[in-house]
PDB file of C-alpha atoms in Angstrom:
ATOM      1  CA  MET K   1     -32.316  79.076 -27.764  1.00 93.00           C
ATOM      2  CA  LYS K   2     -34.811  76.644 -29.160  1.00 93.00           C
ATOM      3  CA  ALA K   3     -38.370  76.852 -27.925  1.00 93.00           C
ATOM      4  CA  ALA K   4     -38.065  73.367 -26.378  1.00 93.00           C
ATOM      5  CA  THR K   5     -35.107  74.501 -24.274  1.00 94.00           C
ATOM      6  CA  ALA K   6     -36.901  77.671 -23.211  1.00 93.00           C
ATOM      7  CA  ALA K   7     -40.032  75.703 -22.283  1.00 93.00           C
ATOM      8  CA  LYS K   8     -37.947  73.336 -20.176  1.00 93.00           C
ATOM      9  CA  LYS K   9     -36.272  76.252 -18.386  1.00 93.00           C
ATOM     10  CA  LEU K  10     -39.676  77.864 -17.794  1.00 93.00           C
ATOM     11  CA  GLY K  11     -41.118  74.585 -16.513  1.00 91.00           C
ATOM     12  CA  VAL K  12     -43.940  74.387 -19.046  1.00 94.00           C
ATOM     13  CA  TYR K  13     -45.157  71.781 -21.530  1.00 94.00           C
ATOM     14  CA  LEU K  14     -44.064  72.915 -24.998  1.00 94.00           C
ATOM     15  CA  PRO K  15     -47.141  71.715 -26.955  1.00 94.00           C
ATOM     16  CA  ALA K  16     -49.347  73.800 -24.636  1.00 94.00           C
ATOM     17  CA  THR K  17     -47.449  77.034 -25.316  1.00 93.00           C
ATOM     18  CA  PRO K  18     -48.665  79.545 -27.913  1.00 93.00           C
ATOM     19  CA  GLU K  19     -47.794  78.729 -31.522  1.00 93.00           C
ATOM     20  CA  GLU K  20     -45.706  81.910 -31.820  1.00 92.00           C
ATOM     21  CA  PHE K  21     -43.552  80.707 -28.898  1.00 92.00           C
ATOM     22  CA  GLN K  22     -43.081  77.256 -30.438  1.00 93.00           C
ATOM     23  CA  GLN K  23     -42.090  78.546 -33.863  1.00 92.00           C
ATOM     24  CA  ARG K  24     -39.277  80.916 -33.003  1.00 91.00           C
ATOM     25  CA  PHE K  25     -35.912  81.261 -31.365  1.00 93.00           C
ATOM     26  CA  ILE K  26     -36.000  82.620 -27.795  1.00 92.00           C
ATOM     27  CA  THR K  27     -33.282  84.983 -26.604  1.00 94.00           C
ATOM     28  CA  ARG K  28     -31.824  84.774 -23.118  1.00 95.00           C
ATOM     29  CA  ASP K  29     -33.073  88.301 -22.453  1.00 94.00           C
ATOM     30  CA  GLU K  30     -36.629  87.231 -23.316  1.00 92.00           C
ATOM     31  CA  LEU K  31     -36.314  84.171 -21.101  1.00 93.00           C
ATOM     32  CA  ASP K  32     -35.014  86.261 -18.207  1.00 93.00           C
ATOM     33  CA  ALA K  33     -37.845  88.761 -18.685  1.00 93.00           C
ATOM     34  CA  TRP K  34     -40.464  85.976 -18.708  1.00 92.00           C
ATOM     35  CA  GLN K  35     -39.023  84.485 -15.541  1.00 91.00           C
ATOM     36  CA  THR K  36     -39.258  87.780 -13.662  1.00 92.00           C
ATOM     37  CA  ASP K  37     -42.436  89.128 -15.279  1.00 93.00           C
ATOM     38  CA  PRO K  38     -44.283  86.247 -16.982  1.00 93.00           C
ATOM     39  CA  PRO K  39     -46.893  86.935 -19.657  1.00 93.00           C
ATOM     40  CA  GLN K  40     -50.463  85.829 -18.925  1.00 94.00           C
ATOM     41  CA  TRP K  41     -50.225  82.624 -20.997  1.00 93.00           C
ATOM     42  CA  LEU K  42     -47.208  81.540 -18.949  1.00 94.00           C
ATOM     43  CA  VAL K  43     -48.926  82.325 -15.639  1.00 94.00           C
ATOM     44  CA  GLU K  44     -51.956  80.261 -16.721  1.00 94.00           C
ATOM     45  CA  LEU K  45     -49.830  77.339 -17.896  1.00 94.00           C
ATOM     46  CA  ARG K  46     -47.898  77.257 -14.644  1.00 93.00           C
ATOM     47  CA  GLN K  47     -51.123  77.353 -12.613  1.00 93.00           C
ATOM     48  CA  ASN K  48     -53.367  75.063 -14.640  1.00 94.00           C
ATOM     49  CA  GLY K  49     -51.127  73.042 -16.959  1.00 90.00           C
ATOM     50  CA  PRO K  50     -50.838  70.814 -18.744  1.00 95.00           C
ATOM     51  CA  HIS K  51     -47.571  70.318 -16.888  1.00 95.00           C
ATOM     52  CA  PRO K  52     -44.472  68.478 -18.148  1.00 93.00           C
ATOM     53  CA  ARG K  53     -43.549  65.216 -16.431  1.00 92.00           C
ATOM     54  CA  PRO K  54     -40.858  66.733 -14.155  1.00 92.00           C
ATOM     55  CA  VAL K  55     -43.432  69.165 -12.762  1.00 93.00           C
ATOM     56  CA  VAL K  56     -46.058  66.418 -12.416  1.00 94.00           C
ATOM     57  CA  ALA K  57     -43.552  64.211 -10.602  1.00 94.00           C
ATOM     58  CA  ALA K  58     -42.570  67.018  -8.227  1.00 93.00           C
ATOM     59  CA  ARG K  59     -46.182  67.896  -7.444  1.00 94.00           C
ATOM     60  CA  LEU K  60     -46.987  64.260  -6.708  1.00 94.00           C
ATOM     61  CA  GLY K  61     -43.817  63.708  -4.682  1.00 93.00           C
ATOM     62  CA  VAL K  62     -42.455  60.926  -6.895  1.00 94.00           C
ATOM     63  CA  SER K  63     -39.696  60.465  -9.451  1.00 93.00           C
ATOM     64  CA  ILE K  64     -40.202  60.637 -13.209  1.00 92.00           C
ATOM     65  CA  SER K  65     -39.465  56.900 -13.294  1.00 93.00           C
ATOM     66  CA  GLY K  66     -42.146  56.444 -10.668  1.00 93.00           C
ATOM     67  CA  LEU K  67     -44.630  58.189 -12.933  1.00 93.00           C
ATOM     68  CA  ALA K  68     -43.752  55.774 -15.724  1.00 93.00           C
ATOM     69  CA  ARG K  69     -44.122  52.776 -13.406  1.00 93.00           C
ATOM     70  CA  GLY K  70     -47.522  54.186 -12.426  1.00 92.00           C
ATOM     71  CA  GLY K  71     -48.582  54.367 -16.064  1.00 92.00           C
ATOM     72  CA  ILE K  72     -48.384  58.163 -16.363  1.00 92.00           C
ATOM     73  CA  SER K  73     -46.636  59.069 -19.601  1.00 90.00           C
ATOM     74  CA  ASP K  74     -48.451  62.217 -20.662  1.00 90.00           C
ATOM     75  CA  ALA K  75     -48.598  65.752 -19.338  1.00 93.00           C
ATOM     76  CA  LEU K  76     -51.272  66.330 -16.701  1.00 95.00           C
ATOM     77  CA  THR K  77     -53.290  69.366 -15.734  1.00 95.00           C
ATOM     78  CA  THR K  78     -53.417  70.719 -12.191  1.00 95.00           C
ATOM     79  CA  GLU K  79     -56.934  69.297 -11.897  1.00 96.00           C
ATOM     80  CA  GLN K  80     -55.745  65.817 -12.912  1.00 95.00           C
ATOM     81  CA  ILE K  81     -52.868  66.005 -10.428  1.00 96.00           C
ATOM     82  CA  THR K  82     -55.308  67.009  -7.672  1.00 96.00           C
ATOM     83  CA  GLU K  83     -57.591  64.083  -8.573  1.00 95.00           C
ATOM     84  CA  LEU K  84     -54.657  61.677  -8.366  1.00 94.00           C
ATOM     85  CA  ARG K  85     -53.702  63.035  -4.957  1.00 94.00           C
ATOM     86  CA  GLU K  86     -57.267  62.642  -3.714  1.00 95.00           C
ATOM     87  CA  LYS K  87     -57.649  59.083  -5.061  1.00 95.00           C
ATOM     88  CA  ASN K  88     -54.158  58.209  -3.781  1.00 93.00           C
ATOM     89  CA  PRO K  89     -53.841  55.009  -5.832  1.00 95.00           C
ATOM     90  CA  GLU K  90     -51.635  52.182  -4.606  1.00 95.00           C
ATOM     91  CA  TRP K  91     -48.883  52.943  -7.128  1.00 94.00           C
ATOM     92  CA  LEU K  92     -48.687  56.556  -5.901  1.00 95.00           C
ATOM     93  CA  VAL K  93     -48.407  55.480  -2.253  1.00 95.00           C
ATOM     94  CA  ARG K  94     -45.670  52.997  -3.214  1.00 94.00           C
ATOM     95  CA  GLU K  95     -43.741  55.530  -5.325  1.00 94.00           C
ATOM     96  CA  ARG K  96     -43.931  58.205  -2.620  1.00 94.00           C
ATOM     97  CA  LYS K  97     -42.503  55.701  -0.155  1.00 95.00           C
ATOM     98  CA  ILE K  98     -39.679  54.855  -2.576  1.00 94.00           C
ATOM     99  CA  GLN K  99     -38.976  58.553  -3.133  1.00 93.00           C
ATOM    100  CA  ALA K 100     -38.865  59.178   0.624  1.00 93.00           C
ATOM    101  CA  GLU K 101     -36.380  56.312   1.039  1.00 94.00           C
ATOM    102  CA  VAL K 102     -34.205  57.689  -1.774  1.00 93.00           C
ATOM    103  CA  ARG K 103     -34.191  61.153  -0.212  1.00 92.00           C
ATOM    104  CA  ALA K 104     -33.328  59.732   3.198  1.00 94.00           C
ATOM    105  CA  GLU K 105     -30.425  57.783   1.708  1.00 95.00           C
ATOM    106  CA  GLU K 106     -29.178  60.858  -0.174  1.00 93.00           C
ATOM    107  CA  GLU K 107     -29.278  62.835   3.084  1.00 94.00           C
ATOM    108  CA  ARG K 108     -27.422  60.064   4.920  1.00 95.00           C
ATOM    109  CA  VAL K 109     -24.692  60.063   2.259  1.00 94.00           C
ATOM    110  CA  ARG K 110     -24.431  63.873   2.363  1.00 94.00           C
ATOM    111  CA  GLU K 111     -24.028  63.806   6.135  1.00 94.00           C
ATOM    112  CA  ARG K 112     -21.458  61.005   5.938  1.00 92.00           C
ATOM    113  CA  ASP K 113     -19.468  62.888   3.297  1.00 92.00           C
ATOM    114  CA  ALA K 114     -19.629  66.103   5.333  1.00 92.00           C
ATOM    115  CA  GLN K 115     -18.318  64.262   8.394  1.00 91.00           C
ATOM    116  CA  ARG K 116     -15.501  62.717   6.375  1.00 89.00           C
ATOM    117  CA  ALA K 117     -14.579  66.083   4.901  1.00 89.00           C
ATOM    118  CA  ALA K 118     -14.539  67.618   8.374  1.00 89.00           C
ATOM    119  CA  LYS K 119     -12.153  64.881   9.496  1.00 87.00           C
ATOM    120  CA  GLY K 120      -9.916  65.516   6.480  1.00 81.00           C
ATOM    121  CA  ASP K 121     -10.712  62.192   4.790  1.00 64.00           C
ATOM    122  CA  PRO K 122     -12.468  63.276   1.560  1.00 58.00           C
ATOM    123  CA  ALA K 123     -11.394  60.306  -0.598  1.00 59.00           C
ATOM    124  CA  ARG K 124     -12.623  57.519   1.644  1.00 57.00           C
ATOM    125  CA  GLY K 125     -15.375  55.536  -0.005  1.00 53.00           C
ATOM    126  CA  ALA K 126     -15.591  57.885  -2.957  1.00 52.00           C
ATOM    127  CA  GLN K 127     -14.126  55.470  -5.552  1.00 53.00           C
ATOM    128  CA  GLY K 128     -13.168  58.522  -7.532  1.00 51.00           C
ATOM    129  CA  LYS K 129      -9.898  59.892  -8.801  1.00 51.00           C
ATOM    130  CA  GLY K 130      -7.811  58.460  -5.947  1.00 51.00           C
ATOM    131  CA  ALA K 131      -8.970  54.895  -6.592  1.00 50.00           C
ATOM    132  CA  ARG K 132      -8.132  55.081 -10.299  1.00 51.00           C
ATOM    133  CA  ASP K 133      -4.727  56.611  -9.706  1.00 51.00           C
ATOM    134  CA  ALA K 134      -3.712  53.668  -7.516  1.00 50.00           C
ATOM    135  CA  ARG K 135      -3.977  51.212 -10.441  1.00 46.00           C
TER     136      ARG K 135
END
């Protein structure tokens, strides 16, 4: 696989990886080996960064879109993420609240769908295949 794909699967920021990693094709066996027994450069990147936006978003408890709305478009180090948490700017508070609301709504929908499935009514409200077939 391409180095960009491997970096994404490993959860690291591609430009921060060693040049030899960036310039070659990565086999699935290598990727599996790095996931179970990571080399030192990978351990350091995961601990200290710079981290890709999905990792930054997860560590801050916001969405990737929330990062963009907060003006964060670049990779951040662990130290920068810690500083943001400590400063707790208004945009971060707002985005965490939004993320919490989204998660609560997703949970509510999951519970509703589970209840419907338990009652034997899986198509209700799903606007899926059943709704299209009726046309």
